[in-house]
Amino acid sequence: MPFAESFERHHAAVLGYLSRRVGSRADAEDLAQDVFLRAHRAAASYRESGQEAAWLFRIARNVLLNFRRDSARRPAPLALDSSDAPLPLVRPGEAEPLDLERGLAALPPHEAEAFLLREVAGLGYEEIAAVTDTTADAVRNRIFRARQALRATLGAREATSSGRPRHEHQVRP
Amino acid sequence: MNDAELELLSAFFDGRPVDAAQLALILGDPASLETLRDFARLRASVAATTPLPRDEWVAVLRARLAREAGARPRGLRLAAAAALVVVAASLHAWSRWQAPGPSSAVASKAQAGDELPPAPSRTLAFENGKDWITR
């Protein structure tokens, strides 16, 4: 399959996923570009296995790990560009902001990763398992735990804004 | 609802196969519908706040990938040409080594005649006390 088709099919998901992981559009665009250039150079060695998305997101994961490692070594740069502004946290059509970003940041990294690969990238459990070197059962559990934690954040906000008590949800300790 | 039930709902929400009887039991609890509603709201919130690609970024990357695609065959052609040169040079060296040259001719002659000694051109008899140096 021509690589251009892969790019057209996956570029929005890859960029969205990386934006969520790094919290900056400018960094995410650089990283996504890196992902597609690497994928393009490695495309000859990719064998059709029906896991094209998993293959791409595995590259994205490696690029992200390298970025995090490099970022940890250098001092944080100043944001000089408006395109580097934090991602919007306000849900369209609603007055109250959903503090999704903060909720995601508070999650254990492997739970946030599985949740975003599911919700942003749209990968299935087996694909996520292939990307993150784990099992589909572990992915199912990670996604569930992430949802529960984020749901608790959502519930706390709603309870604060409306004054209405919500059903008690059992969340992990 | 306990964690196992909530996890089953989460998997069901993702379209995973789950136990139908167990699911029916869980859905009998009004809290399960609220859970599903919250999962759906979370999904909608993630989708609504995840940035979409800018047209300019997509165009730049498309052009970059197209350039890379053009560069790759050129690189392959160069690599193929280099491989041909190496193969041709190796074949040439091998054929030279195989062809009988002057040194190999001497060696073959020596091999053919080494069963008989060369015929003597003259014969000298040793005489005791004779001065062989000053003549």
Tab-separated table of C-alpha atoms in Angstrom:
chain	number	residue	atom	x	y	z
A	1	MET	CA	0.000	0.000	0.000
A	2	PRO	CA	1.430	3.436	-0.869
A	3	PHE	CA	2.681	5.300	2.156
A	4	ALA	CA	0.667	8.386	1.157
A	5	GLU	CA	-2.501	6.449	1.964
A	6	SER	CA	-1.224	5.603	5.417
A	7	PHE	CA	-0.422	9.234	6.008
A	8	GLU	CA	-3.879	10.387	4.933
A	9	ARG	CA	-5.554	7.767	7.082
A	10	HIS	CA	-3.594	8.277	10.284
A	11	HIS	CA	-2.077	11.761	10.443
A	12	ALA	CA	-4.948	13.305	12.418
A	13	ALA	CA	-4.938	10.519	14.997
A	14	VAL	CA	-1.160	10.591	15.383
A	15	LEU	CA	-1.118	14.358	15.806
A	16	GLY	CA	-4.059	14.274	18.210
A	17	TYR	CA	-2.488	11.558	20.305
A	18	LEU	CA	0.870	13.329	20.485
A	19	SER	CA	-0.836	16.650	21.285
A	20	ARG	CA	-2.539	15.012	24.229
A	21	ARG	CA	0.673	13.412	25.419
A	22	VAL	CA	2.926	16.470	25.211
A	23	GLY	CA	0.317	19.198	25.794
A	24	SER	CA	1.716	21.456	23.078
A	25	ARG	CA	0.581	21.667	19.479
A	26	ALA	CA	3.959	22.905	18.231
A	27	ASP	CA	5.852	20.030	19.858
A	28	ALA	CA	3.199	17.575	18.717
A	29	GLU	CA	3.513	18.767	15.105
A	30	ASP	CA	7.291	18.327	15.208
A	31	LEU	CA	6.964	14.886	16.742
A	32	ALA	CA	4.242	13.776	14.327
A	33	GLN	CA	6.405	14.891	11.413
A	34	ASP	CA	9.246	12.842	12.840
A	35	VAL	CA	6.919	9.851	13.172
A	36	PHE	CA	5.843	9.973	9.529
A	37	LEU	CA	9.345	10.547	8.198
A	38	ARG	CA	10.641	7.597	10.197
A	39	ALA	CA	7.704	5.473	9.134
A	40	HIS	CA	8.252	6.440	5.518
A	41	ARG	CA	11.917	5.418	5.675
A	42	ALA	CA	10.998	2.162	7.364
A	43	ALA	CA	7.983	1.472	5.153
A	44	ALA	CA	9.989	-0.881	2.932
A	45	SER	CA	10.652	-3.137	5.904
A	46	TYR	CA	7.030	-3.086	7.060
A	47	ARG	CA	5.226	-6.258	6.126
A	48	GLU	CA	1.468	-6.124	5.684
A	49	SER	CA	0.042	-7.621	8.826
A	50	GLY	CA	-3.189	-5.692	9.191
A	51	GLN	CA	-1.630	-3.775	12.084
A	52	GLU	CA	-0.579	-0.659	10.244
A	53	ALA	CA	-2.007	1.662	12.910
A	54	ALA	CA	-0.270	-0.268	15.675
A	55	TRP	CA	2.995	-0.053	13.733
A	56	LEU	CA	2.653	3.716	13.316
A	57	PHE	CA	1.731	4.299	16.942
A	58	ARG	CA	4.614	2.171	18.059
A	59	ILE	CA	6.895	4.534	16.168
A	60	ALA	CA	5.023	7.445	17.763
A	61	ARG	CA	5.599	5.921	21.177
A	62	ASN	CA	9.343	5.632	20.548
A	63	VAL	CA	9.522	9.188	19.246
A	64	LEU	CA	7.661	10.363	22.339
A	65	LEU	CA	9.990	8.461	24.673
A	66	ASN	CA	13.009	10.041	22.964
A	67	PHE	CA	11.400	13.470	23.237
A	68	ARG	CA	10.727	12.999	26.959
A	69	ARG	CA	14.257	11.802	27.563
A	70	ASP	CA	15.737	14.766	25.684
A	71	SER	CA	13.377	17.206	27.401
A	72	ALA	CA	14.432	15.925	30.810
A	73	ARG	CA	18.051	16.763	29.943
A	74	ARG	CA	17.507	20.351	28.854
A	75	PRO	CA	15.879	23.299	30.661
A	76	ALA	CA	12.254	24.029	29.756
A	77	PRO	CA	12.078	26.520	26.850
A	78	LEU	CA	9.917	29.638	26.975
A	79	ALA	CA	6.748	29.537	24.878
A	80	LEU	CA	7.250	32.341	22.348
A	81	ASP	CA	4.746	31.241	19.758
A	82	SER	CA	0.985	31.445	20.103
A	83	SER	CA	0.724	28.024	18.470
A	84	ASP	CA	2.491	26.656	21.533
A	85	ALA	CA	-0.300	27.753	23.856
A	86	PRO	CA	-1.825	25.090	26.098
A	87	LEU	CA	-4.569	23.002	24.593
A	88	PRO	CA	-8.130	24.216	25.116
A	89	LEU	CA	-9.777	22.720	28.144
A	90	VAL	CA	-13.255	24.080	27.589
A	91	ARG	CA	-15.862	21.792	26.152
A	92	PRO	CA	-17.733	23.526	23.334
A	93	GLY	CA	-21.267	24.416	24.311
A	94	GLU	CA	-20.683	24.149	28.009
A	95	ALA	CA	-19.924	26.904	30.449
A	96	GLU	CA	-17.845	24.786	32.803
A	97	PRO	CA	-14.413	23.641	31.749
A	98	LEU	CA	-13.740	19.968	31.943
A	99	ASP	CA	-10.351	19.627	33.492
A	100	LEU	CA	-9.485	16.681	31.350
A	101	GLU	CA	-5.878	17.730	30.969
A	102	ARG	CA	-5.295	17.793	34.705
A	103	GLY	CA	-7.106	14.516	35.113
A	104	LEU	CA	-4.981	12.896	32.414
A	105	ALA	CA	-1.801	14.288	33.934
A	106	ALA	CA	-2.726	12.727	37.275
A	107	LEU	CA	-3.155	9.256	35.771
A	108	PRO	CA	-0.369	6.679	35.918
A	109	PRO	CA	1.430	6.960	32.548
A	110	HIS	CA	0.472	3.495	31.302
A	111	GLU	CA	-3.213	4.181	32.035
A	112	ALA	CA	-3.163	7.552	30.280
A	113	GLU	CA	-1.364	5.956	27.335
A	114	ALA	CA	-3.905	3.138	26.968
A	115	PHE	CA	-6.850	5.519	27.398
A	116	LEU	CA	-5.575	7.958	24.761
A	117	LEU	CA	-4.642	5.224	22.306
A	118	ARG	CA	-8.244	4.069	22.620
A	119	GLU	CA	-10.079	7.396	22.670
A	120	VAL	CA	-7.905	9.581	20.461
A	121	ALA	CA	-6.199	7.082	18.183
A	122	GLY	CA	-9.175	4.724	18.063
A	123	LEU	CA	-7.031	1.606	18.413
A	124	GLY	CA	-8.526	-1.695	19.511
A	125	TYR	CA	-7.353	-3.505	22.637
A	126	GLU	CA	-5.125	-5.899	20.707
A	127	GLU	CA	-3.530	-3.039	18.803
A	128	ILE	CA	-2.904	-1.110	22.024
A	129	ALA	CA	-1.422	-4.257	23.533
A	130	ALA	CA	0.929	-4.524	20.540
A	131	VAL	CA	1.951	-0.871	20.845
A	132	THR	CA	2.555	-0.991	24.590
A	133	ASP	CA	4.012	-4.501	24.866
A	134	THR	CA	1.308	-5.880	27.101
A	135	THR	CA	-1.804	-8.057	26.892
A	136	ALA	CA	-5.324	-7.160	25.786
A	137	ASP	CA	-6.559	-7.987	29.303
A	138	ALA	CA	-4.099	-5.534	30.814
A	139	VAL	CA	-5.237	-2.906	28.300
A	140	ARG	CA	-8.879	-3.489	29.244
A	141	ASN	CA	-8.021	-2.968	32.901
A	142	ARG	CA	-5.896	0.133	32.259
A	143	ILE	CA	-8.597	1.778	30.183
A	144	PHE	CA	-11.213	1.004	32.792
A	145	ARG	CA	-9.062	2.469	35.575
A	146	ALA	CA	-8.351	5.584	33.537
A	147	ARG	CA	-12.058	6.062	32.853
A	148	GLN	CA	-12.910	5.636	36.485
A	149	ALA	CA	-10.333	8.204	37.575
A	150	LEU	CA	-11.366	10.721	34.904
A	151	ARG	CA	-14.985	10.122	35.714
A	152	ALA	CA	-14.316	10.970	39.327
A	153	THR	CA	-12.837	14.284	38.164
A	154	LEU	CA	-15.912	14.903	36.040
A	155	GLY	CA	-18.178	14.000	38.934
A	156	ALA	CA	-16.383	16.295	41.375
A	157	ARG	CA	-16.707	19.223	38.974
A	158	GLU	CA	-20.382	18.634	38.368
A	159	ALA	CA	-21.126	18.243	42.058
A	160	THR	CA	-19.319	21.527	42.729
A	161	SER	CA	-21.054	23.427	39.942
A	162	SER	CA	-24.593	22.149	40.403
A	163	GLY	CA	-24.703	21.429	44.110
A	164	ARG	CA	-26.470	18.171	43.194
A	165	PRO	CA	-25.114	15.004	44.708
A	166	ARG	CA	-24.272	12.276	42.195
A	167	HIS	CA	-24.387	8.560	42.633
A	168	GLU	CA	-21.446	7.282	44.578
A	169	HIS	CA	-19.006	5.507	42.273
A	170	GLN	CA	-16.595	3.029	43.554
A	171	VAL	CA	-13.177	4.168	42.505
A	172	ARG	CA	-9.869	2.574	43.076
A	173	PRO	CA	-8.004	3.554	46.213
B	1	MET	CA	-21.321	-1.625	41.438
B	2	ASN	CA	-17.960	-3.192	41.976
B	3	ASP	CA	-14.804	-2.803	39.920
B	4	ALA	CA	-15.366	-6.018	37.975
B	5	GLU	CA	-18.824	-4.851	36.887
B	6	LEU	CA	-17.554	-1.417	35.957
B	7	GLU	CA	-14.696	-2.952	33.993
B	8	LEU	CA	-17.169	-5.090	32.098
B	9	LEU	CA	-19.196	-1.976	31.275
B	10	SER	CA	-16.052	-0.221	30.102
B	11	ALA	CA	-15.209	-3.149	27.818
B	12	PHE	CA	-18.796	-3.263	26.542
B	13	PHE	CA	-18.594	0.467	25.836
B	14	ASP	CA	-15.551	-0.239	23.667
B	15	GLY	CA	-17.398	-2.920	21.717
B	16	ARG	CA	-15.576	-5.813	23.320
B	17	PRO	CA	-17.374	-9.147	23.652
B	18	VAL	CA	-18.740	-9.560	27.188
B	19	ASP	CA	-20.876	-12.107	28.992
B	20	ALA	CA	-24.468	-11.318	27.980
B	21	ALA	CA	-26.088	-12.630	31.158
B	22	GLN	CA	-23.712	-10.681	33.343
B	23	LEU	CA	-24.235	-7.563	31.261
B	24	ALA	CA	-28.021	-7.869	31.558
B	25	LEU	CA	-27.691	-8.132	35.309
B	26	ILE	CA	-25.450	-5.058	35.503
B	27	LEU	CA	-27.684	-3.001	33.226
B	28	GLY	CA	-30.536	-3.631	35.668
B	29	ASP	CA	-28.779	-1.264	38.051
B	30	PRO	CA	-29.603	2.421	37.267
B	31	ALA	CA	-26.012	3.347	38.162
B	32	SER	CA	-24.799	1.404	35.132
B	33	LEU	CA	-26.637	3.746	32.769
B	34	GLU	CA	-25.076	6.729	34.475
B	35	THR	CA	-21.695	5.053	34.121
B	36	LEU	CA	-22.218	4.532	30.406
B	37	ARG	CA	-23.386	8.115	30.051
B	38	ASP	CA	-20.231	9.348	31.772
B	39	PHE	CA	-18.034	7.204	29.542
B	40	ALA	CA	-19.767	8.710	26.514
B	41	ARG	CA	-19.304	12.229	27.859
B	42	LEU	CA	-15.644	11.575	28.483
B	43	ARG	CA	-15.231	10.327	24.938
B	44	ALA	CA	-17.017	13.380	23.553
B	45	SER	CA	-14.902	15.691	25.704
B	46	VAL	CA	-11.672	14.091	24.520
B	47	ALA	CA	-12.784	14.357	20.896
B	48	ALA	CA	-13.901	17.966	21.279
B	49	THR	CA	-10.661	19.148	22.888
B	50	THR	CA	-8.139	17.182	20.844
B	51	PRO	CA	-6.601	19.499	18.244
B	52	LEU	CA	-7.128	18.762	14.574
B	53	PRO	CA	-4.227	19.083	12.126
B	54	ARG	CA	-3.677	22.522	10.616
B	55	ASP	CA	-3.983	22.583	6.826
B	56	GLU	CA	-0.559	24.217	6.484
B	57	TRP	CA	1.106	21.548	8.585
B	58	VAL	CA	-0.517	18.786	6.540
B	59	ALA	CA	0.542	20.453	3.279
B	60	VAL	CA	4.152	20.890	4.432
B	61	LEU	CA	4.384	17.306	5.598
B	62	ARG	CA	2.772	15.981	2.424
B	63	ALA	CA	5.363	17.866	0.366
B	64	ARG	CA	8.182	16.613	2.580
B	65	LEU	CA	7.039	13.018	2.238
B	66	ALA	CA	6.701	13.428	-1.524
B	67	ARG	CA	10.297	14.717	-1.657
B	68	GLU	CA	11.445	11.753	0.403
B	69	ALA	CA	9.578	9.407	-1.929
B	70	GLY	CA	11.427	10.973	-4.894
B	71	ALA	CA	14.753	10.772	-3.138
B	72	ARG	CA	14.429	7.113	-2.277
B	73	PRO	CA	14.514	5.721	-5.878
B	74	ARG	CA	17.481	7.971	-6.664
B	75	GLY	CA	19.268	6.539	-3.644
B	76	LEU	CA	18.316	3.039	-4.685
B	77	ARG	CA	19.636	3.637	-8.207
B	78	LEU	CA	22.948	4.851	-6.776
B	79	ALA	CA	23.185	1.833	-4.505
B	80	ALA	CA	22.406	-0.496	-7.417
B	81	ALA	CA	25.082	1.178	-9.566
B	82	ALA	CA	27.630	0.859	-6.771
B	83	ALA	CA	26.764	-2.823	-6.334
B	84	LEU	CA	27.222	-3.399	-10.089
B	85	VAL	CA	30.669	-1.783	-10.009
B	86	VAL	CA	31.711	-3.998	-7.106
B	87	VAL	CA	30.438	-7.134	-8.868
B	88	ALA	CA	32.178	-6.200	-12.128
B	89	ALA	CA	35.456	-5.494	-10.337
B	90	SER	CA	35.229	-8.797	-8.471
B	91	LEU	CA	34.556	-10.720	-11.703
B	92	HIS	CA	37.501	-9.026	-13.404
B	93	ALA	CA	39.845	-9.846	-10.541
B	94	TRP	CA	38.624	-13.425	-10.446
B	95	SER	CA	39.086	-13.918	-14.198
B	96	ARG	CA	42.625	-12.557	-13.990
B	97	TRP	CA	43.441	-14.901	-11.199
B	98	GLN	CA	42.038	-17.852	-13.143
B	99	ALA	CA	43.796	-17.048	-16.482
B	100	PRO	CA	47.262	-18.663	-16.927
B	101	GLY	CA	49.882	-15.922	-16.583
B	102	PRO	CA	53.693	-16.055	-16.794
B	103	SER	CA	54.178	-17.269	-13.256
B	104	SER	CA	51.552	-19.964	-13.618
B	105	ALA	CA	53.226	-21.106	-16.902
B	106	VAL	CA	56.498	-21.665	-15.071
B	107	ALA	CA	54.657	-23.499	-12.364
B	108	SER	CA	52.899	-25.779	-14.887
B	109	LYS	CA	56.165	-26.568	-16.665
B	110	ALA	CA	57.839	-27.353	-13.404
B	111	GLN	CA	54.962	-29.599	-12.492
B	112	ALA	CA	55.088	-31.425	-15.825
B	113	GLY	CA	58.825	-32.097	-15.753
B	114	ASP	CA	59.501	-32.583	-12.105
B	115	GLU	CA	59.565	-36.354	-12.498
B	116	LEU	CA	62.869	-36.273	-14.516
B	117	PRO	CA	65.939	-34.171	-13.691
B	118	PRO	CA	67.227	-31.786	-16.344
B	119	ALA	CA	69.903	-33.159	-18.650
B	120	PRO	CA	73.462	-32.080	-17.635
B	121	SER	CA	75.187	-29.561	-19.924
B	122	ARG	CA	78.721	-30.536	-18.769
B	123	THR	CA	80.322	-32.908	-16.287
B	124	LEU	CA	83.035	-31.987	-13.792
B	125	ALA	CA	85.040	-34.641	-12.041
B	126	PHE	CA	86.271	-33.868	-8.543
B	127	GLU	CA	90.034	-34.172	-8.153
B	128	ASN	CA	91.466	-34.087	-4.726
B	129	GLY	CA	93.979	-31.217	-4.151
B	130	LYS	CA	93.051	-29.308	-7.260
B	131	ASP	CA	92.657	-25.501	-6.915
B	132	TRP	CA	89.162	-24.802	-8.106
B	133	ILE	CA	89.254	-21.112	-7.227
B	134	THR	CA	92.320	-19.653	-8.923
B	135	ARG	CA	92.244	-22.114	-11.799
